[in-house]
Coordinates of C-alpha atoms in Angstrom, one line a residue:
Chain R
M1 CA -17.7 13.2 13.0
I2 CA -15.2 12.1 10.4
R3 CA -12.5 12.6 12.9
K4 CA -14.4 10.6 15.5
I5 CA -14.9 7.7 13.1
I6 CA -11.2 7.8 12.2
T7 CA -10.3 7.9 15.9
L8 CA -12.6 4.9 16.5
G9 CA -11.0 3.1 13.6
W10 CA -7.6 3.7 15.1
K11 CA -8.7 2.4 18.5
N12 CA -10.4 -0.6 17.0
I13 CA -7.2 -1.9 15.4
W14 CA -5.6 -2.1 18.9
R15 CA -8.4 -4.3 20.3
N16 CA -6.4 -7.3 19.4
P17 CA -2.8 -6.0 19.5
T18 CA -1.3 -9.4 18.7
R19 CA -3.4 -9.9 15.5
S20 CA -2.9 -6.3 14.4
G21 CA 0.8 -6.6 15.3
V22 CA 1.2 -9.7 13.1
V23 CA -0.4 -7.9 10.1
I24 CA 1.7 -4.7 10.7
I25 CA 4.9 -6.8 10.9
A26 CA 3.9 -8.7 7.8
V27 CA 3.4 -5.4 5.9
L28 CA 6.7 -4.1 7.3
L29 CA 8.6 -7.2 6.2
G30 CA 6.8 -7.4 2.9
I31 CA 7.7 -3.9 2.0
W32 CA 11.2 -4.2 3.3
A33 CA 11.8 -7.3 1.3
G34 CA 10.2 -6.0 -1.8
V35 CA 12.1 -2.7 -1.8
F36 CA 15.4 -4.3 -1.0
I37 CA 15.0 -6.9 -3.7
S38 CA 14.0 -4.2 -6.1
A39 CA 17.0 -2.1 -5.1
F40 CA 19.3 -5.0 -5.5
F41 CA 18.1 -6.0 -8.9
N42 CA 17.8 -2.5 -10.0
S43 CA 21.4 -1.8 -9.2
M44 CA 22.5 -5.1 -10.8
A45 CA 20.7 -4.2 -14.0
Q46 CA 21.6 -0.6 -14.0
G47 CA 25.3 -1.5 -13.2
Y48 CA 25.3 -3.9 -16.1
L49 CA 23.7 -1.3 -18.4
Q50 CA 26.0 1.5 -17.3
N51 CA 29.1 -0.7 -17.6
Q52 CA 28.1 -1.9 -21.1
L53 CA 27.5 1.7 -22.1
D54 CA 30.8 2.9 -20.6
L55 CA 32.9 0.1 -21.9
T56 CA 31.6 -1.0 -25.2
V57 CA 28.7 0.9 -26.6
G58 CA 28.7 4.5 -25.4
H59 CA 25.6 6.6 -25.8
I60 CA 25.9 7.5 -29.4
Q61 CA 28.3 6.0 -32.0
I62 CA 29.3 7.7 -35.3
T63 CA 30.9 5.6 -38.0
N64 CA 31.1 5.4 -41.7
P65 CA 27.9 3.5 -42.8
Q66 CA 30.0 0.8 -44.5
F67 CA 32.4 0.2 -41.7
G68 CA 29.9 -1.6 -39.6
D69 CA 29.5 -4.5 -42.0
Q70 CA 33.0 -6.0 -42.0
F71 CA 35.1 -3.5 -40.0
N72 CA 37.0 -2.8 -43.2
P73 CA 39.6 -0.1 -42.2
K74 CA 39.3 1.7 -45.4
Y75 CA 35.8 3.0 -44.4
N76 CA 36.9 5.7 -42.0
I77 CA 35.0 8.9 -41.1
E78 CA 35.8 11.7 -43.7
E79 CA 36.5 15.3 -42.7
V80 CA 36.6 14.1 -39.2
Q81 CA 38.3 17.1 -37.6
S82 CA 35.5 19.5 -38.5
L83 CA 32.9 17.0 -37.2
L84 CA 34.8 16.7 -33.9
D85 CA 34.9 20.5 -33.6
T86 CA 31.2 20.8 -34.3
L87 CA 30.4 18.0 -31.7
A88 CA 32.6 19.7 -29.2
E89 CA 30.4 22.8 -29.3
Q90 CA 27.2 20.9 -28.5
K91 CA 26.3 21.4 -24.8
H92 CA 24.4 18.1 -24.3
I93 CA 27.5 16.1 -25.3
Q94 CA 29.7 15.6 -22.2
Q95 CA 32.4 13.5 -23.6
I96 CA 33.8 12.6 -27.1
E97 CA 35.9 9.6 -27.6
Y98 CA 37.4 8.6 -30.9
E99 CA 39.5 5.8 -32.2
S100 CA 40.7 4.0 -35.3
Q101 CA 39.7 0.3 -35.2
S102 CA 40.4 -2.9 -36.8
T103 CA 39.7 -6.6 -36.2
G104 CA 42.5 -9.1 -36.3
L105 CA 44.4 -11.9 -34.7
A106 CA 46.5 -11.6 -31.6
Q107 CA 49.3 -14.2 -31.5
S108 CA 51.8 -15.1 -28.9
A109 CA 54.3 -17.9 -28.7
A110 CA 51.7 -19.9 -26.9
N111 CA 48.3 -19.2 -28.5
S112 CA 46.3 -16.9 -30.7
Y113 CA 42.9 -15.2 -30.4
G114 CA 40.6 -13.0 -32.5
V115 CA 40.5 -9.4 -31.2
T116 CA 39.2 -6.0 -31.9
I117 CA 42.1 -3.5 -32.0
H118 CA 41.4 0.0 -30.7
G119 CA 43.7 2.7 -31.7
V120 CA 43.5 5.5 -29.1
D121 CA 45.3 8.7 -28.2
T122 CA 46.9 8.8 -24.7
T123 CA 46.9 12.6 -24.9
H124 CA 43.3 13.0 -25.6
T125 CA 41.1 14.5 -22.9
S126 CA 38.7 11.6 -23.0
P127 CA 40.7 8.4 -22.6
P128 CA 38.9 5.1 -23.0
P129 CA 37.0 4.0 -19.9
V130 CA 39.0 0.8 -19.8
I131 CA 41.7 2.8 -18.0
Q132 CA 39.7 2.6 -14.7
Y133 CA 40.2 -1.2 -14.8
L134 CA 44.0 -1.1 -15.3
K135 CA 45.5 -3.7 -12.9
Q136 CA 49.1 -3.9 -14.0
G137 CA 51.4 -1.6 -15.9
D138 CA 50.2 1.7 -17.4
F139 CA 48.2 3.1 -20.2
L140 CA 50.6 2.7 -23.1
Q141 CA 53.3 5.0 -21.6
S142 CA 56.1 2.8 -20.3
I143 CA 57.1 1.3 -23.6
D144 CA 58.4 3.5 -26.3
R145 CA 57.6 1.4 -29.4
N146 CA 54.3 -0.3 -30.1
P147 CA 52.9 -0.6 -26.6
I148 CA 49.6 -2.5 -26.1
L149 CA 47.1 -2.8 -23.4
I150 CA 45.4 -6.2 -23.1
G151 CA 42.8 -7.8 -20.9
K152 CA 43.6 -10.2 -18.1
A153 CA 41.6 -13.0 -19.8
L154 CA 43.5 -12.6 -23.0
A155 CA 46.8 -12.4 -21.2
E156 CA 46.0 -15.7 -19.5
R157 CA 44.9 -17.3 -22.8
L158 CA 48.0 -16.1 -24.7
K159 CA 50.2 -16.7 -21.6
L160 CA 51.4 -13.1 -21.6
D161 CA 52.7 -10.9 -18.9
L162 CA 53.9 -7.3 -18.7
R163 CA 56.5 -6.5 -21.4
S164 CA 55.7 -9.7 -23.2
K165 CA 55.5 -9.5 -26.9
L166 CA 52.6 -10.3 -29.1
V167 CA 51.9 -9.9 -32.8
L168 CA 48.7 -8.4 -34.2
S169 CA 47.8 -9.2 -37.8
F170 CA 45.0 -7.6 -39.6
Q171 CA 43.9 -6.1 -42.9
D172 CA 45.2 -2.6 -44.0
V173 CA 43.3 0.0 -45.9
D174 CA 44.3 -1.5 -49.2
G175 CA 43.0 -4.9 -48.3
N176 CA 46.5 -6.5 -47.6
I177 CA 47.3 -8.4 -44.5
T178 CA 49.7 -6.5 -42.3
A179 CA 51.2 -7.3 -38.9
G180 CA 53.0 -5.6 -36.1
A181 CA 54.8 -6.7 -33.0
F182 CA 53.6 -5.1 -29.8
R183 CA 54.8 -5.3 -26.2
V184 CA 52.4 -5.4 -23.3
A185 CA 52.4 -2.1 -21.4
G186 CA 49.4 -2.8 -19.2
I187 CA 46.8 -5.4 -18.3
F188 CA 43.3 -4.5 -17.4
D189 CA 40.7 -6.6 -15.6
S190 CA 37.1 -5.3 -16.0
F191 CA 34.3 -7.4 -14.6
N192 CA 33.5 -8.6 -18.2
S193 CA 35.7 -11.5 -19.1
K194 CA 34.4 -11.6 -22.7
Y195 CA 35.3 -8.0 -23.2
D196 CA 38.7 -8.5 -21.6
K197 CA 39.5 -11.3 -23.9
R198 CA 38.3 -9.7 -27.2
N199 CA 39.7 -6.1 -26.9
V200 CA 43.2 -4.7 -27.1
F201 CA 44.3 -1.0 -27.0
V202 CA 47.2 0.4 -29.0
L203 CA 48.3 3.9 -29.9
R204 CA 46.3 5.3 -32.8
S205 CA 49.4 6.4 -34.5
D206 CA 50.8 2.9 -34.3
L207 CA 47.7 1.3 -35.6
N208 CA 47.2 3.9 -38.4
R209 CA 50.8 3.4 -39.5
L210 CA 50.2 -0.3 -39.9
L211 CA 46.8 0.4 -41.5
G212 CA 48.5 2.5 -44.1
K213 CA 46.8 5.9 -43.5
K214 CA 47.6 8.7 -41.1
D215 CA 44.8 10.3 -39.0
L216 CA 42.3 7.5 -39.5
I217 CA 39.3 7.6 -37.2
H218 CA 36.7 4.9 -37.6
K219 CA 34.5 5.5 -34.7
I220 CA 33.4 8.4 -32.5
T221 CA 31.6 7.6 -29.3
L222 CA 29.6 10.3 -27.6
K223 CA 28.6 10.4 -23.9
L224 CA 25.6 12.6 -23.0
G225 CA 24.4 14.0 -19.8
N226 CA 21.5 11.7 -19.8
F227 CA 21.8 8.5 -21.8
T228 CA 18.0 8.2 -22.2
N229 CA 18.1 11.2 -24.5
A230 CA 20.4 9.3 -26.9
P231 CA 17.8 8.1 -29.4
Q232 CA 16.5 11.7 -30.0
Q233 CA 20.0 13.2 -30.1
A234 CA 21.2 10.5 -32.5
E235 CA 18.2 11.3 -34.8
Q236 CA 19.0 15.0 -34.7
L237 CA 22.6 14.4 -35.6
S238 CA 21.7 12.0 -38.4
G239 CA 19.7 14.8 -39.9
S240 CA 22.8 17.0 -39.9
Y241 CA 25.2 14.3 -41.2
P242 CA 23.2 12.1 -43.6
D243 CA 26.4 10.4 -44.9
L244 CA 27.4 9.0 -41.6
K245 CA 25.9 6.2 -39.5
I246 CA 24.8 7.8 -36.2
A247 CA 23.1 5.3 -33.9
S248 CA 22.1 5.4 -30.2
W249 CA 23.0 2.7 -27.7
A250 CA 19.4 1.4 -27.9
A251 CA 19.8 0.8 -31.7
I252 CA 23.3 -0.6 -31.4
A253 CA 22.5 -2.9 -28.5
P254 CA 18.7 -3.7 -28.3
E255 CA 19.3 -6.1 -25.5
L256 CA 20.5 -3.2 -23.3
E257 CA 17.3 -1.3 -24.2
Y258 CA 15.4 -4.4 -23.1
V259 CA 17.3 -4.5 -19.8
F260 CA 16.7 -0.8 -19.3
S261 CA 13.0 -0.9 -20.0
M262 CA 12.3 -4.1 -18.1
T263 CA 14.2 -3.1 -14.9
D264 CA 11.4 -0.8 -13.8
V265 CA 8.7 -3.2 -14.8
S266 CA 10.4 -6.1 -12.9
M267 CA 10.7 -4.0 -9.8
Y268 CA 7.0 -3.2 -9.8
V269 CA 6.1 -6.8 -10.6
V270 CA 8.0 -8.0 -7.6
M271 CA 6.3 -5.3 -5.4
V272 CA 2.8 -6.0 -6.8
I273 CA 3.2 -9.7 -6.1
I274 CA 4.2 -9.0 -2.5
I275 CA 1.3 -6.5 -2.1
I276 CA -1.2 -8.9 -3.5
A277 CA -0.1 -11.5 -0.8
L278 CA -0.4 -8.7 1.8
V279 CA -3.8 -7.7 0.6
F280 CA -5.2 -11.2 1.2
S281 CA -3.7 -11.3 4.6
I282 CA -5.2 -8.0 5.4
I283 CA -8.6 -9.0 4.0
N284 CA -8.5 -12.1 6.2
T285 CA -7.7 -10.2 9.3
M286 CA -10.3 -7.5 8.7
L287 CA -13.0 -10.2 7.9
M288 CA -12.2 -11.8 11.3
A289 CA -12.3 -8.4 13.0
V290 CA -15.6 -7.6 11.4
M291 CA -17.2 -11.0 11.9
E292 CA -16.4 -11.2 15.6
R293 CA -17.9 -7.7 16.1
T294 CA -21.1 -8.4 14.2
R295 CA -23.2 -7.7 17.3
E296 CA -21.4 -4.5 18.0
L297 CA -21.8 -3.3 14.4
G298 CA -25.5 -4.2 14.6
M299 CA -25.7 -2.1 17.8
L300 CA -24.0 0.8 16.0
M301 CA -26.5 0.7 13.2
A302 CA -29.4 0.4 15.7
I303 CA -28.4 3.5 17.6
G304 CA -28.1 5.4 14.4
M305 CA -24.7 5.0 12.7
N306 CA -25.4 5.2 9.0
K307 CA -23.9 2.9 6.4
R308 CA -21.5 5.6 5.1
R309 CA -20.0 6.0 8.6
L310 CA -19.8 2.3 9.2
F311 CA -18.1 1.9 5.8
G312 CA -15.7 4.7 6.7
M313 CA -14.9 3.1 10.1
V314 CA -14.0 -0.3 8.5
L315 CA -12.1 1.5 5.7
S316 CA -10.1 3.5 8.2
E317 CA -9.4 0.4 10.3
T318 CA -8.0 -1.4 7.2
F319 CA -6.1 1.7 6.1
F320 CA -4.5 2.1 9.5
L321 CA -3.7 -1.6 9.7
T322 CA -1.9 -1.3 6.4
M323 CA -0.4 2.1 6.7
V324 CA 1.2 1.7 10.1
G325 CA 3.5 -1.0 8.7
T326 CA 4.2 0.9 5.5
P327 CA 6.3 3.9 6.7
L328 CA 8.2 1.5 9.0
G329 CA 8.8 -0.9 6.1
L330 CA 9.9 2.0 3.9
L331 CA 12.1 3.4 6.7
F332 CA 13.8 0.1 7.3
S333 CA 14.3 -0.6 3.6
W334 CA 15.7 2.9 3.1
I335 CA 18.1 2.4 5.9
T336 CA 19.1 -1.0 4.5
V337 CA 19.5 0.3 1.0
S338 CA 21.4 3.3 2.2
I339 CA 23.9 1.2 4.3
L340 CA 24.4 -1.5 1.7
G341 CA 24.4 1.2 -1.0
T342 CA 27.6 2.5 0.6
T343 CA 29.2 -0.7 1.8
G344 CA 28.1 -2.9 -1.1
I345 CA 27.1 -6.5 -1.2
D346 CA 30.1 -8.6 -2.1
L347 CA 29.2 -11.4 -4.5
S348 CA 32.8 -12.3 -5.4
A349 CA 31.9 -15.9 -4.6
F350 CA 29.9 -15.9 -7.8
A351 CA 32.5 -13.7 -9.7
Q352 CA 33.0 -16.2 -12.5
G353 CA 29.4 -16.4 -13.4
L354 CA 28.7 -12.7 -13.0
N355 CA 31.7 -11.7 -15.0
A356 CA 30.7 -13.9 -17.8
Y357 CA 27.5 -11.8 -18.1
G358 CA 29.4 -8.5 -17.7
M359 CA 28.2 -7.9 -14.2
E360 CA 30.1 -6.5 -11.3
T361 CA 30.8 -8.6 -8.2
V362 CA 30.0 -5.9 -5.7
I363 CA 26.4 -4.7 -5.9
Y364 CA 25.5 -1.3 -4.4
P365 CA 21.7 -1.4 -4.0
K366 CA 20.0 1.9 -4.8
L367 CA 16.6 3.2 -5.7
N368 CA 15.2 6.5 -6.8
A369 CA 13.2 8.4 -4.2
S370 CA 10.2 8.3 -6.6
Y371 CA 10.1 4.5 -6.2
Y372 CA 9.4 4.9 -2.5
W373 CA 6.5 7.3 -3.3
H374 CA 5.1 4.9 -5.9
I375 CA 5.3 2.1 -3.3
T376 CA 3.4 4.2 -0.8
L377 CA 0.8 5.0 -3.4
L378 CA 0.5 1.3 -4.4
I379 CA 0.1 0.2 -0.8
S380 CA -2.5 3.0 -0.2
V381 CA -4.5 1.7 -3.1
A382 CA -4.0 -1.9 -1.9
A383 CA -5.2 -0.8 1.6
I384 CA -8.4 0.6 0.1
L385 CA -9.0 -2.4 -2.0
S386 CA -8.4 -4.7 1.0
A387 CA -11.0 -2.7 2.9
L388 CA -13.8 -3.0 0.3
Y389 CA -14.8 -6.6 0.9
P390 CA -14.9 -6.5 4.7
A391 CA -16.6 -3.1 4.5
W392 CA -19.2 -4.5 2.0
K393 CA -19.8 -7.4 4.4
T394 CA -20.5 -4.9 7.1
L395 CA -23.0 -3.0 5.0
K396 CA -24.9 -6.3 4.3
L397 CA -25.6 -6.7 8.1
K398 CA -29.1 -6.2 9.3
P399 CA -29.1 -4.6 12.7
V400 CA -31.8 -6.9 14.1
E401 CA -29.9 -10.0 13.0
A402 CA -26.5 -8.7 14.0
I403 CA -27.7 -7.8 17.5
R404 CA -29.1 -11.3 18.0
K405 CA -25.7 -12.9 17.3
I406 CA -23.8 -14.2 20.3
Chain P
M1 CA -50.9 11.8 19.7
A2 CA -49.5 8.5 20.9
V3 CA -45.8 8.1 20.9
I4 CA -46.1 4.6 19.5
E5 CA -49.1 3.1 17.8
T6 CA -49.3 -0.3 16.2
K7 CA -52.2 -1.5 14.1
G8 CA -52.7 -5.2 13.3
L9 CA -49.0 -5.8 13.7
T10 CA -48.1 -9.2 12.4
K11 CA -44.7 -10.8 12.0
V12 CA -44.2 -14.2 10.4
Y13 CA -40.8 -15.8 10.3
N14 CA -39.9 -18.6 7.9
K15 CA -42.8 -17.7 5.7
D16 CA -41.9 -20.1 2.9
Q17 CA -41.1 -23.1 5.0
V18 CA -42.6 -23.7 8.4
P19 CA -44.1 -20.4 9.3
V20 CA -43.7 -19.1 12.8
H21 CA -46.1 -16.4 13.9
A22 CA -44.2 -14.2 16.2
L23 CA -46.8 -11.4 16.3
N24 CA -50.5 -11.9 15.4
G25 CA -52.3 -8.6 14.9
V26 CA -51.0 -6.6 17.8
D27 CA -52.8 -3.3 18.4
L28 CA -51.0 -1.1 20.9
K29 CA -50.9 2.5 21.8
I30 CA -48.2 3.9 24.1
E31 CA -48.5 7.5 25.2
K32 CA -45.9 9.9 26.3
R33 CA -44.5 9.5 29.9
E34 CA -45.5 5.8 30.1
F35 CA -43.4 3.3 31.9
T36 CA -44.5 0.2 30.2
A37 CA -43.4 -3.4 30.5
I38 CA -44.0 -5.8 27.7
V39 CA -44.1 -9.2 29.4
G40 CA -44.8 -12.8 28.4
P41 CA -43.2 -16.2 28.1
S42 CA -40.3 -16.9 25.9
G43 CA -41.3 -16.8 22.2
S44 CA -44.4 -14.7 22.9
G45 CA -43.1 -11.9 20.6
K46 CA -41.8 -9.3 23.1
T47 CA -38.5 -8.7 21.4
T48 CA -40.0 -8.8 17.9
L49 CA -42.5 -6.2 19.0
L50 CA -39.7 -4.0 20.4
N51 CA -37.6 -4.5 17.2
I52 CA -40.5 -3.4 15.0
I53 CA -41.4 -0.3 17.0
G54 CA -37.7 0.5 17.2
G55 CA -37.5 0.4 13.4
L56 CA -35.0 -2.5 13.5
D57 CA -37.3 -5.0 11.9
S58 CA -40.3 -4.7 9.6
P59 CA -43.7 -6.3 10.1
T60 CA -45.1 -8.9 7.7
D61 CA -48.4 -7.1 8.0
G62 CA -49.9 -4.1 9.8
T63 CA -48.3 -0.8 10.6
A64 CA -46.0 0.7 13.3
I65 CA -46.5 4.4 13.7
V66 CA -43.9 6.2 15.8
Q67 CA -44.4 9.9 16.5
G68 CA -46.8 10.0 13.7
T69 CA -44.5 8.4 11.2
D70 CA -45.4 5.1 9.6
L71 CA -42.0 3.3 9.8
S72 CA -42.8 1.1 6.7
T73 CA -42.7 4.2 4.6
L74 CA -39.0 4.9 5.5
S75 CA -36.0 3.6 3.5
D76 CA -33.2 1.8 5.3
S77 CA -31.1 5.0 5.6
E78 CA -34.1 7.1 6.7
L79 CA -34.8 4.5 9.4
I80 CA -31.3 4.7 10.7
N81 CA -31.7 8.5 10.9
F82 CA -35.1 8.2 12.5
R83 CA -33.7 5.9 15.2
L84 CA -30.9 8.3 15.7
Q85 CA -33.2 11.3 16.2
H86 CA -36.2 9.7 18.0
I87 CA -35.4 6.4 19.8
G88 CA -33.0 5.4 22.6
F89 CA -32.0 1.8 22.9
V90 CA -30.9 -0.2 25.9
F91 CA -29.8 -3.7 25.2
Q92 CA -29.7 -6.8 27.4
A93 CA -25.9 -7.2 26.9
Y94 CA -25.2 -3.4 27.3
N95 CA -23.5 -3.3 23.9
L96 CA -21.2 -0.4 24.7
I97 CA -18.2 0.3 22.4
P98 CA -15.4 -1.4 24.3
V99 CA -12.6 0.9 23.0
L100 CA -14.4 4.1 24.2
T101 CA -14.6 5.4 27.7
A102 CA -18.0 5.9 29.4
I103 CA -18.2 9.5 28.5
E104 CA -17.1 8.8 24.9
N105 CA -19.8 6.1 24.6
V106 CA -22.5 8.5 25.8
A107 CA -21.2 11.4 23.6
F108 CA -21.0 9.1 20.5
V109 CA -24.7 9.2 19.7
M110 CA -24.8 13.0 20.0
Q111 CA -21.7 13.3 17.8
M112 CA -23.5 11.3 15.2
Q113 CA -26.4 13.8 15.5
G114 CA -23.9 16.4 14.6
R115 CA -24.0 18.3 17.8
P116 CA -21.0 20.5 18.8
Q117 CA -18.3 18.6 20.7
K118 CA -18.6 21.0 23.7
E119 CA -22.3 20.3 24.1
C120 CA -21.7 16.6 23.7
N121 CA -19.1 16.5 26.5
K122 CA -21.2 18.7 28.8
K123 CA -24.4 16.7 28.3
S124 CA -22.6 13.3 28.6
R125 CA -21.0 14.4 31.8
T126 CA -24.4 15.5 33.2
L127 CA -26.1 12.3 32.1
L128 CA -23.4 10.2 33.7
E129 CA -23.7 12.2 36.9
E130 CA -27.5 11.5 36.8
V131 CA -27.0 7.8 36.5
G132 CA -24.5 7.9 39.3
L133 CA -21.3 7.4 37.4
A134 CA -19.7 10.8 37.9
D135 CA -16.5 9.1 39.1
K136 CA -16.4 6.6 36.2
I137 CA -16.6 8.8 33.2
N138 CA -13.1 8.0 31.9
K139 CA -13.4 4.3 32.5
R140 CA -13.7 1.9 29.6
P141 CA -16.6 -0.7 29.8
S142 CA -14.2 -3.5 30.7
A143 CA -13.4 -1.5 33.9
L144 CA -17.1 -1.2 34.9
S145 CA -19.5 -3.7 36.5
G146 CA -22.5 -5.0 34.6
G147 CA -24.8 -2.7 36.4
Q148 CA -22.5 0.3 35.7
Q149 CA -22.3 -0.6 32.1
Q150 CA -26.1 -0.8 31.8
R151 CA -26.3 2.7 33.4
V152 CA -23.9 4.0 30.8
A153 CA -26.1 2.4 28.2
V154 CA -29.1 4.2 29.7
A155 CA -27.2 7.5 29.6
R156 CA -26.3 6.8 26.0
A157 CA -29.9 6.1 25.2
L158 CA -31.0 9.3 26.8
S159 CA -28.2 11.4 25.2
S160 CA -29.9 11.9 21.9
N161 CA -33.0 13.4 23.5
P162 CA -35.2 10.6 22.2
D163 CA -39.0 10.5 22.2
F164 CA -38.8 7.2 24.1
V165 CA -36.4 4.5 25.3
L166 CA -36.8 0.9 24.2
A167 CA -35.1 -1.5 26.6
D168 CA -34.9 -5.2 25.7
E169 CA -34.5 -7.2 28.9
P170 CA -32.3 -4.5 30.5
T171 CA -31.9 -6.4 33.8
A172 CA -31.4 -9.9 32.4
N173 CA -27.7 -9.8 33.1
L174 CA -27.8 -7.9 36.4
D175 CA -27.8 -8.9 40.0
S176 CA -30.6 -7.9 42.3
V177 CA -28.8 -4.8 43.7
S178 CA -27.9 -3.5 40.3
T179 CA -31.4 -4.3 39.0
A180 CA -33.0 -2.3 41.9
D181 CA -30.6 0.6 41.3
L182 CA -31.2 0.6 37.5
L183 CA -35.0 0.5 38.0
D184 CA -34.9 3.3 40.6
M185 CA -32.9 5.4 38.1
M186 CA -35.2 4.8 35.2
A187 CA -38.3 5.3 37.3
D188 CA -36.8 8.6 38.5
L189 CA -36.1 9.7 34.9
N190 CA -39.6 8.8 34.0
E191 CA -41.1 10.7 36.8
K192 CA -38.9 13.8 36.9
E193 CA -38.1 14.1 33.2
N194 CA -41.2 12.5 31.7
M195 CA -39.1 10.1 29.7
T196 CA -41.2 7.3 28.1
F197 CA -39.8 3.8 28.7
V198 CA -40.9 0.6 27.1
F199 CA -39.3 -2.6 28.4
S200 CA -39.5 -6.2 27.4
T201 CA -38.9 -8.3 30.4
H202 CA -39.3 -11.6 32.3
D203 CA -38.1 -10.1 35.5
Q204 CA -40.8 -9.8 38.1
R205 CA -38.9 -7.0 39.8
V206 CA -39.2 -4.9 36.6
I207 CA -42.8 -5.9 36.2
D208 CA -43.5 -4.8 39.8
R209 CA -42.2 -1.3 39.1
A210 CA -44.0 -0.8 35.7
R211 CA -47.0 1.5 35.6
R212 CA -48.5 -0.4 32.7
V213 CA -47.9 -4.1 31.9
V214 CA -48.8 -5.5 28.5
T215 CA -48.8 -9.3 28.4
L216 CA -48.1 -11.0 25.2
V217 CA -49.0 -14.7 24.6
D218 CA -48.4 -16.3 21.3
G219 CA -47.9 -13.0 19.5
K220 CA -51.2 -11.5 20.8
I221 CA -51.9 -9.1 23.6
A222 CA -53.4 -11.3 26.3
K223 CA -53.7 -8.6 28.9
D224 CA -53.1 -4.8 29.1
D225 CA -53.0 -3.7 32.7
V226 CA -52.6 0.0 33.5
R227 CA -51.7 0.0 37.1
E228 CA -51.2 3.7 37.9
E229 CA -51.1 7.0 36.0
H230 CA -48.0 9.0 35.7
P231 CA -47.9 11.7 38.4
N232 CA -47.7 14.4 35.8
A233 CA -50.5 13.0 33.7

């Protein structure tokens, strides 16, 4: 009998194909729009997060505890080689980057600007991620003496070009001001104009020579297989190296942690708002469907259909009405997300604004498969909730009164 | 034992405002195999009486006993089940399920009774053949005439093997030919299969065919005329 009731529910929704069609299309479009918007903002947020992690923060940072206060170059990491060797043996660490670092002033003939100077090794197996944004020149190879890699934004501010000269002045390990002339070997252009303006890359050997101590390493950045494990891994490492400051990305940049935790919530909030709107539309349709069939429902009760079956019938009708549009909506949104996830959505018209916030100008929408399942589950619950009121109204009918209705 | 027995059946609508006495102490006994018409002018209480003995409505006072069961002792869900097992209904407006075919409409009641699908199909087919709709079993109600729909409704009412069939103005929406056909069919079922029929009607053609005519006036039995005995009595 359950099968019969479900079959009857299915047939009932096609009594008024236009009305049911409108609801099905509304569900389809609602889901499509919700999933697409979620995928779009998810990718935007994830892209921002990933890029920030790649470019600036990494997953775990190791420094001398006192270095972080004023970036004083004398506070380097001691016995760094044995630490690097130990880290290299840990399987969950995928990449180890290290650098000497200083803050100082970059000056050209035209202008000057405060920068962070990164001393890196070109021969190291894990070059800095900024290399992928290199637009002109090369990574500190074409110039023999004191090459430097600068951002496009800084180049524009200091009116520099390839092979132009600039002077970096900063504090050495003894607290004296020192300076060195560098020649532009490459210009990078990441999507983050602030980063491009404030960071320059030189050879570690050049920087250390000017700082006054060979083999200085101020910061080690670790990349893990899964960045979400960073807080636990950082805590473990801190236990082994209590004299060092070992912090995860979430501790270094709490705003990124907020973006990460809020992305999921935002996606579900968007979807829940859409689903609530759909629920009211479905309730309205089902109430109309039930009210115009009062007499027939009364007849069904008169000939012996019990309340459980009647409830089941209205429930199945509502469920079908909702769930016909759901797989179609999910399919269309999956197709849309898949296509745009490959081709990307070009927002270069808004590049200036997006770059100011460190966001890419081409968004590749993507969503985890689990999100689709969660949406299906949410819609199923919404379908059942939508059915309750119309079904309850049905149960309140008295057969003798219902049959009398014209 | 009477199939239906009412004692002092009273129904008052609008009790708290302007009371309307639809039934006023109706005592009625209907035996098995009867072919009874409940007649009377509009507002005389015919439909109310049928509703109460069909377990669709409850009396203000008095009792309705059907097959030995006092309906007032049954809960709502027990009443639904009682109707399913014991009573067949034929309504004035046919009230078939529009999305089901004729055979599906007839089988529906049996399926609710929990009978096997095979039996439901077989019996539905037989019943539709009996009511002369063998060639319409797969038609939906919208593809049938009023008379044909009412025949399907009769087949549906009979499908549950009820103790009796209650028909509220079954010919009210039918033309004379359909009315005559329907009455022939029901009389035939009454005579050959001993099915008990109770009608409410205004229709003189129905009244003329009834073996017993109970006339209600102002909620009371004004006349109870047994015209002829059932041939198998």
